GROMACS .gro file of C-alpha atoms in nm:
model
  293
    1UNK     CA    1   0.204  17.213   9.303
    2UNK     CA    2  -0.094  17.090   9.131
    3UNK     CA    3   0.040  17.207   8.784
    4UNK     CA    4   0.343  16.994   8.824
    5UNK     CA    5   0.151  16.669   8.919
    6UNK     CA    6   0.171  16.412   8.663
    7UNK     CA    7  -0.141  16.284   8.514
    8UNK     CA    8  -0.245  15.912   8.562
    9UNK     CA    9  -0.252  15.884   8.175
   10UNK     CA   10   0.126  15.955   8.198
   11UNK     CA   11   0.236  15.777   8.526
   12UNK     CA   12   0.039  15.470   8.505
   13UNK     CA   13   0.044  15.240   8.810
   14UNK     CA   14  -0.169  14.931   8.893
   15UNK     CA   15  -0.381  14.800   9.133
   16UNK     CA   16  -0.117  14.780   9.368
   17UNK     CA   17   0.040  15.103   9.323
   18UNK     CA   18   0.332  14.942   9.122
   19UNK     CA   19   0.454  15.100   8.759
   20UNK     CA   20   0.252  14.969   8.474
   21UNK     CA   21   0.502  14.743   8.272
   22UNK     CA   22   0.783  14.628   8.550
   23UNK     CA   23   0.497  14.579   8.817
   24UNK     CA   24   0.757  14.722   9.050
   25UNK     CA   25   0.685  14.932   9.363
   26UNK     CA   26   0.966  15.183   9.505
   27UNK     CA   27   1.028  14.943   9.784
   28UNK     CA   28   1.066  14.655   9.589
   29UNK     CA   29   1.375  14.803   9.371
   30UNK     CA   30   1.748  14.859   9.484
   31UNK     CA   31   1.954  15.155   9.378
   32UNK     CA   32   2.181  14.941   9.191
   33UNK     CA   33   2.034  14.740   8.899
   34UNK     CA   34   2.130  14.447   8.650
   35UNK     CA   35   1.962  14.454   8.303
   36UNK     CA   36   1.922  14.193   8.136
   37UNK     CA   37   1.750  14.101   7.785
   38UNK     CA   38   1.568  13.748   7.833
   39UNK     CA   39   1.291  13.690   8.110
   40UNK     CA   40   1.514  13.382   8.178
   41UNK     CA   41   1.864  13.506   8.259
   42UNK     CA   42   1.709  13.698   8.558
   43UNK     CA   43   1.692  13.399   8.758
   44UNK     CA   44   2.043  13.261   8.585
   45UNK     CA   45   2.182  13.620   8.757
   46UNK     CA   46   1.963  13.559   9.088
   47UNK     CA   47   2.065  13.225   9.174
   48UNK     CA   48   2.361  13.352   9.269
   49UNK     CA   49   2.196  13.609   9.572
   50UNK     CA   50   2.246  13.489   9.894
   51UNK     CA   51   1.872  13.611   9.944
   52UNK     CA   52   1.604  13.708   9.739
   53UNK     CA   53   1.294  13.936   9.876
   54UNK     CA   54   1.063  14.031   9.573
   55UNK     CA   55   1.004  13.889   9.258
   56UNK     CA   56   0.767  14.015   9.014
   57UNK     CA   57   0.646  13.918   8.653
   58UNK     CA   58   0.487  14.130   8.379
   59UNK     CA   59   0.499  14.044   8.023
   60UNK     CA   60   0.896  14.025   7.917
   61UNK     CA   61   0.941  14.238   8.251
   62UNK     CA   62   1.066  13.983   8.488
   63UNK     CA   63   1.235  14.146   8.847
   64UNK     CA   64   1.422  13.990   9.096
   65UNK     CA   65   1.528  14.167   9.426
   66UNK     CA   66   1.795  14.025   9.686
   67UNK     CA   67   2.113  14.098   9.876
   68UNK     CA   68   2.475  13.930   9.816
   69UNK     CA   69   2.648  13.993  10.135
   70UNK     CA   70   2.519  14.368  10.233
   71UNK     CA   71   2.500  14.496   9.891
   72UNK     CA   72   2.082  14.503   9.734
   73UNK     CA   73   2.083  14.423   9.420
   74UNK     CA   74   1.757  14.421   9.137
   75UNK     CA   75   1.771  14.229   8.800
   76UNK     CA   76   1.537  14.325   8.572
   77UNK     CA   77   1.441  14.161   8.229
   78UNK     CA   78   1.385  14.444   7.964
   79UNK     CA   79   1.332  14.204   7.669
   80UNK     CA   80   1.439  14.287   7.312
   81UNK     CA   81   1.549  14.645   7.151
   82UNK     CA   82   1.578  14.990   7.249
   83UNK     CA   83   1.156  15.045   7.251
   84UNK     CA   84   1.197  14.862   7.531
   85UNK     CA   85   1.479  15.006   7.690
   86UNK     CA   86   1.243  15.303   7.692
   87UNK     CA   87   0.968  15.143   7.928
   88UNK     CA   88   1.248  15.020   8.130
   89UNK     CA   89   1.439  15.325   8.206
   90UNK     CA   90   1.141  15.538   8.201
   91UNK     CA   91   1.014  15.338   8.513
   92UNK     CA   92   1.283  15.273   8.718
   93UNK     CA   93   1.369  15.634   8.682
   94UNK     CA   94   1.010  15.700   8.835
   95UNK     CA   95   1.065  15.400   9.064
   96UNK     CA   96   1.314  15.611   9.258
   97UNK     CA   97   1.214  15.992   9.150
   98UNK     CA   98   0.902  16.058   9.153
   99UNK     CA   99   0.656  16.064   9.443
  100UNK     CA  100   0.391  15.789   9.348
  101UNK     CA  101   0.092  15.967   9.606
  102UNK     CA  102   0.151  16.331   9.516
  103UNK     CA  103   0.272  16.238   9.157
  104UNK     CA  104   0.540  16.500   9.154
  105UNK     CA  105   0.900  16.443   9.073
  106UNK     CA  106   1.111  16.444   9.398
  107UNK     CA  107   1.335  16.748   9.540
  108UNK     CA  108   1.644  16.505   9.622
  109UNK     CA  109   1.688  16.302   9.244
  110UNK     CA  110   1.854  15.937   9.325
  111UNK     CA  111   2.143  15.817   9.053
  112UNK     CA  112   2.081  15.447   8.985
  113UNK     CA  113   2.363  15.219   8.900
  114UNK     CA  114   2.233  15.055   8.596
  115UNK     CA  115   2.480  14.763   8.452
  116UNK     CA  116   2.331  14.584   8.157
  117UNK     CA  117   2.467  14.227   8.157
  118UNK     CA  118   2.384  14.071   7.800
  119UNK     CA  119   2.532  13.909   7.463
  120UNK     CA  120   2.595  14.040   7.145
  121UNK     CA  121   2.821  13.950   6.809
  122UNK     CA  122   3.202  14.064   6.754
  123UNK     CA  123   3.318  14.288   6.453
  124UNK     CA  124   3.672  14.227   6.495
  125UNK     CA  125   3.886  13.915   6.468
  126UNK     CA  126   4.074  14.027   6.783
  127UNK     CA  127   3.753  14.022   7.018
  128UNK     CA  128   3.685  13.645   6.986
  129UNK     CA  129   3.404  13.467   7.070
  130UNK     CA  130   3.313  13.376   7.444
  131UNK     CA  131   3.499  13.719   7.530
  132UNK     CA  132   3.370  14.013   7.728
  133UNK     CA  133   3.287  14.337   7.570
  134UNK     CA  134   3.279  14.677   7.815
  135UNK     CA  135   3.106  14.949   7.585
  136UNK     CA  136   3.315  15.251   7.648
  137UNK     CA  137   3.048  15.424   7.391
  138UNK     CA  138   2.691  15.315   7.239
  139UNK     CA  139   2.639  15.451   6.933
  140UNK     CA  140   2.225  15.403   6.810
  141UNK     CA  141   2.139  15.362   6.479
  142UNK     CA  142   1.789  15.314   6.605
  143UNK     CA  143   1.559  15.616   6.619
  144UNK     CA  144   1.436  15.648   6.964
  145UNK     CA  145   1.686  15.931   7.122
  146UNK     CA  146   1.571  16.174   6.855
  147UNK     CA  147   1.259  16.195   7.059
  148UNK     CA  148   1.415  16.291   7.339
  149UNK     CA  149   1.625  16.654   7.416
  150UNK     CA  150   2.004  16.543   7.537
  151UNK     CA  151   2.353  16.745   7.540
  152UNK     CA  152   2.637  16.571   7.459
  153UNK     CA  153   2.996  16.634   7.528
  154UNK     CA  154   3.251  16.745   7.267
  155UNK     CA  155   3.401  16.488   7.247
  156UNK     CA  156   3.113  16.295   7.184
  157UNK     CA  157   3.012  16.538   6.851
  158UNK     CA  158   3.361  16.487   6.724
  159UNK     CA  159   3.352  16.083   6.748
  160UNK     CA  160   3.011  16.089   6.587
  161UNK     CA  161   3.120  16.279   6.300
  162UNK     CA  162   3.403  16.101   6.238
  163UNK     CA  163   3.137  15.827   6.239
  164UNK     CA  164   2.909  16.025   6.002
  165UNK     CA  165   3.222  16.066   5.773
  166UNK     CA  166   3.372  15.669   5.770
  167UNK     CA  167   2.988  15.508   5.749
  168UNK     CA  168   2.747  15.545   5.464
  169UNK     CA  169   2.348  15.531   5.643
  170UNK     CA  170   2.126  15.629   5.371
  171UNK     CA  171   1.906  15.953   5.426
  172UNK     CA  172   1.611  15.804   5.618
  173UNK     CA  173   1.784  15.484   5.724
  174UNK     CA  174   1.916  15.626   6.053
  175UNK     CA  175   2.019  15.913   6.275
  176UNK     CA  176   2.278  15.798   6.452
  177UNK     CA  177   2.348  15.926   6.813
  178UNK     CA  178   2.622  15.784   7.060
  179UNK     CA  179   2.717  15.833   7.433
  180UNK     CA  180   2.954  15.728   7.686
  181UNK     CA  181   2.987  15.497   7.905
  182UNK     CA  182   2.949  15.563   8.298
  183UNK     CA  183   3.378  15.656   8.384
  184UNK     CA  184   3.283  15.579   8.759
  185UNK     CA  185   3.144  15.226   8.674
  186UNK     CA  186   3.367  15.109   8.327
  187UNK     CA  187   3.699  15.206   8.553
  188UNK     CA  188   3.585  14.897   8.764
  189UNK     CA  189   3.549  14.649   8.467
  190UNK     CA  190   3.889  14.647   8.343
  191UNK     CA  191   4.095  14.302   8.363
  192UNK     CA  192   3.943  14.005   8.174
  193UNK     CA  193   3.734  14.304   7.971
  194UNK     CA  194   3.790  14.443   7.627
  195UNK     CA  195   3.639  14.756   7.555
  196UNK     CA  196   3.506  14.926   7.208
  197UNK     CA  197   3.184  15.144   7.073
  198UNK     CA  198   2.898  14.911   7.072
  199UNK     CA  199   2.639  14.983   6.755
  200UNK     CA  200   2.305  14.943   6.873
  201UNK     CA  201   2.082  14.811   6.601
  202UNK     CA  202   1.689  14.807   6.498
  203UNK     CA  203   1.686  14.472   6.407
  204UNK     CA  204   1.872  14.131   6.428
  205UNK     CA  205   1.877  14.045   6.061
  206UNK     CA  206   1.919  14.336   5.784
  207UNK     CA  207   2.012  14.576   6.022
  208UNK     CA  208   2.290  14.378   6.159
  209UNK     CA  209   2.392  14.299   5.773
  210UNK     CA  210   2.198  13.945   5.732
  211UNK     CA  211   2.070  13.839   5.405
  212UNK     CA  212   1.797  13.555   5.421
  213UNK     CA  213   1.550  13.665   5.190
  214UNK     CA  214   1.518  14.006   5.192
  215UNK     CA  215   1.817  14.220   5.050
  216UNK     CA  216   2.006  14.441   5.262
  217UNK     CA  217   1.990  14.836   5.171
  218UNK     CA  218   2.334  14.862   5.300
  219UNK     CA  219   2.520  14.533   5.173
  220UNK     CA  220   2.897  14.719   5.292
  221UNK     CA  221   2.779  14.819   5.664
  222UNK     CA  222   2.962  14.524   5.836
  223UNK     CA  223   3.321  14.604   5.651
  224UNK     CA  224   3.209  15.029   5.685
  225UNK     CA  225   3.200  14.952   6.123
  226UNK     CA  226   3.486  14.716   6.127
  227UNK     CA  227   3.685  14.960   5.947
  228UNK     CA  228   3.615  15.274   6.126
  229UNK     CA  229   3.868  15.440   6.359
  230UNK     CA  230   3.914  15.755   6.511
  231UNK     CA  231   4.214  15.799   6.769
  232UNK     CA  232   4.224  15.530   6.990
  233UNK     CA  233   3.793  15.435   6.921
  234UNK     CA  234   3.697  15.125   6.707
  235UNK     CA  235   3.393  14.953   6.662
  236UNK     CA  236   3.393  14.612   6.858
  237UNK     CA  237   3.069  14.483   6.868
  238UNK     CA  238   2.701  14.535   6.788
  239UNK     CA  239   2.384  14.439   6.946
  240UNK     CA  240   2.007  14.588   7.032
  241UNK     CA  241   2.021  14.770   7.371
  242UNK     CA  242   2.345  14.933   7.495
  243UNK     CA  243   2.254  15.276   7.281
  244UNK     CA  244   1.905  15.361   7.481
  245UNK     CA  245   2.055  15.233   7.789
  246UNK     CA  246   2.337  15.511   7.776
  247UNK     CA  247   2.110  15.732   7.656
  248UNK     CA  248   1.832  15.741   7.850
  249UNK     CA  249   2.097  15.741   8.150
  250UNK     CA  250   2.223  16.047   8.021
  251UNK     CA  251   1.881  16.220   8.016
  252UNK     CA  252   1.734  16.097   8.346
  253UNK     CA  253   2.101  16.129   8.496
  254UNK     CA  254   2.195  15.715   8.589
  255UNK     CA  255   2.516  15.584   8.591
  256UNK     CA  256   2.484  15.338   8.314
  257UNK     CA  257   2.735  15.043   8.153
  258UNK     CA  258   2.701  14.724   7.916
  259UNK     CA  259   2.903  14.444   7.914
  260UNK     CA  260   2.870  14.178   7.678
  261UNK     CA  261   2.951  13.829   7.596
  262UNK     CA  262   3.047  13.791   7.251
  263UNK     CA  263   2.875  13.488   7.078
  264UNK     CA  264   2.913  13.577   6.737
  265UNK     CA  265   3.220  13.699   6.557
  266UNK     CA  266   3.086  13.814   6.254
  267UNK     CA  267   3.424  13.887   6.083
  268UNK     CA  268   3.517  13.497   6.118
  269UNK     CA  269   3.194  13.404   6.128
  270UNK     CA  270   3.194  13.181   6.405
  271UNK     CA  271   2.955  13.123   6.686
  272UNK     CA  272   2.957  13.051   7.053
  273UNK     CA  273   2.968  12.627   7.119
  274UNK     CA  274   2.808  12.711   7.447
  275UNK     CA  275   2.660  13.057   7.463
  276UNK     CA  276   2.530  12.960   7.818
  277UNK     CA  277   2.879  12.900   7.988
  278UNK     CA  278   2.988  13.243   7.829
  279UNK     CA  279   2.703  13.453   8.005
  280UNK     CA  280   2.735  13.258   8.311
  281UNK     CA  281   3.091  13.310   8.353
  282UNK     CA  282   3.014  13.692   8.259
  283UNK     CA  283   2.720  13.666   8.512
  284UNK     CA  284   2.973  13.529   8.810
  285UNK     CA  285   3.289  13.768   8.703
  286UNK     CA  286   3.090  14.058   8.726
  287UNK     CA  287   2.902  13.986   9.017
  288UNK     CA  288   3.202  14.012   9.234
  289UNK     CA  289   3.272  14.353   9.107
  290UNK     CA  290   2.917  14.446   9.136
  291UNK     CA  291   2.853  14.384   9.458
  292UNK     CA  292   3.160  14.595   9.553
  293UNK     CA  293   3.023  14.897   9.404
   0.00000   0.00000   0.00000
């Protein structure tokens, strides 16, 4: 047993036995989980609970925990970008697997329902601004799944080299990985939802094709991910998270799936007039699915 206990330079908790970054103890999180980017949009979510019991604040990591109706319900801020995501995921994965006094990982694994609720800009002039974005795929051209060992599917291998075929990343630029959605949880978000492969970027401005100062290595990117198509797949959107988030759900084994608010459409370059109403309406539409599950 003692070979299989994980050090305290691996599992860091606090004074108050709570993981390092979240400042969450097991008790204090529900099984099924809103993500959210900004600190602030927890409470924007939580305002809506007919109760809350914990809240807790740690850098970017803000959680709320509370009940609508019977169903428990955490919202956790993870901040900005799939480095992130991986102190996120890593911890509420402990949170619920992994026996904080013995430090060993549990026999009986829980699945976490883990719904990321967030924004992110269009690349098609039929998903228009102020509309909601299911990701039936997140495809990361960020770098932090190589890390990690994962299987995917074969279906997933053939999208991504039909990817790998229609998009030009420059050696060293990227190694892109993608994986699917949650089918359990992205059946349930259907009506008043579009759905596409979300690209999740390293960075707001070059990677994301904008030019202030600095020139882009890959001035054609935007028109490359508009234009790409395989079968019935597109590319409707990009943002920061959505990539980890799958993929981290696929290694610890959580049902995971992002839905986003489009407040950029980058193909007719417009922006939201009220970004806020957007997410808010996203927040309260989903909600009532949510708290179905």
């Amino acid at each position: 047993m003692e070979n299989n206990r994980i050090a305290e330079s691996e599992l860091i908790l606090n004074s108050r036995g709570a993981v390092y970054h979240l400042d969450v103890r097991p008790e204090e999180l529900a099984d099924t989980i809103i993500t959210v980017g900004d600190p602030d949009r927890v409470g924007v979510v939580s305002k809506h609970f007919d109760t809350i019991e914990v809240t807790r604040q740690h850098r970017e990591f803000v959680t709320h925990t509370g009940y609508i109706g019977k169903k428990r319900i955490s919202v956790v801020s993870t901040g900005i970008g799939t480095d992130n995501i991986d102190i996120v995921l890593n911890e509420l994965d402990a949170l619920v697997n992994i026996d904080f006094t013995s430090r060993t990982v549990k026999n009986e694994l829980t699945a976490l329902k883990v719904i990321r609720l967030g924004t992110s800009g269009s690349l098609q002039a039929s998903v228009p601004v102020d509309s909601f974005v299911v990701s039936s795929h997140g495809l990361g051209l960020d770098n932090l799944l190589p890390w990690y060992q994962f299987e995917n599917t074969a279906a997933e291998k053939a999208l991504l080299a039909a990817f790998g075929k229609q998009v030009a990343i420059q050696h060293g630029s990227a190694h892109p990985t993608l994986f699917s959605a949650s089918e359990a949880l992205a059946s349930k978000f259907t009506a008043g939802y579009h759905a596409g492969i979300t690209i999740t970027c390293p960075g707001f401005y070059a990677p994301q094709g904008r030019a202030l100062r600095g020139k882009l290595s890959h001035p054609d990117l935007l028109d490359q991910l508009t234009a790409f198509k395989e079968g019935d797949h597109f590319i409707s959107n990009f943002e920061m998270e959505t990539s980890g988030i799958y993929g981290m759900g696929r290694i610890l084994g959580h049902d995971c799936l992002s839905i986003s608010a489009i407040v950029a459409n980058r193909v007719k370059k417009e922006f939201s007039k009220d970004g806020g109403a957007a997410v808010e309406t996203l927040i309260q539409q989903s909600l009532g699915i949510i708290e179905k599950l």
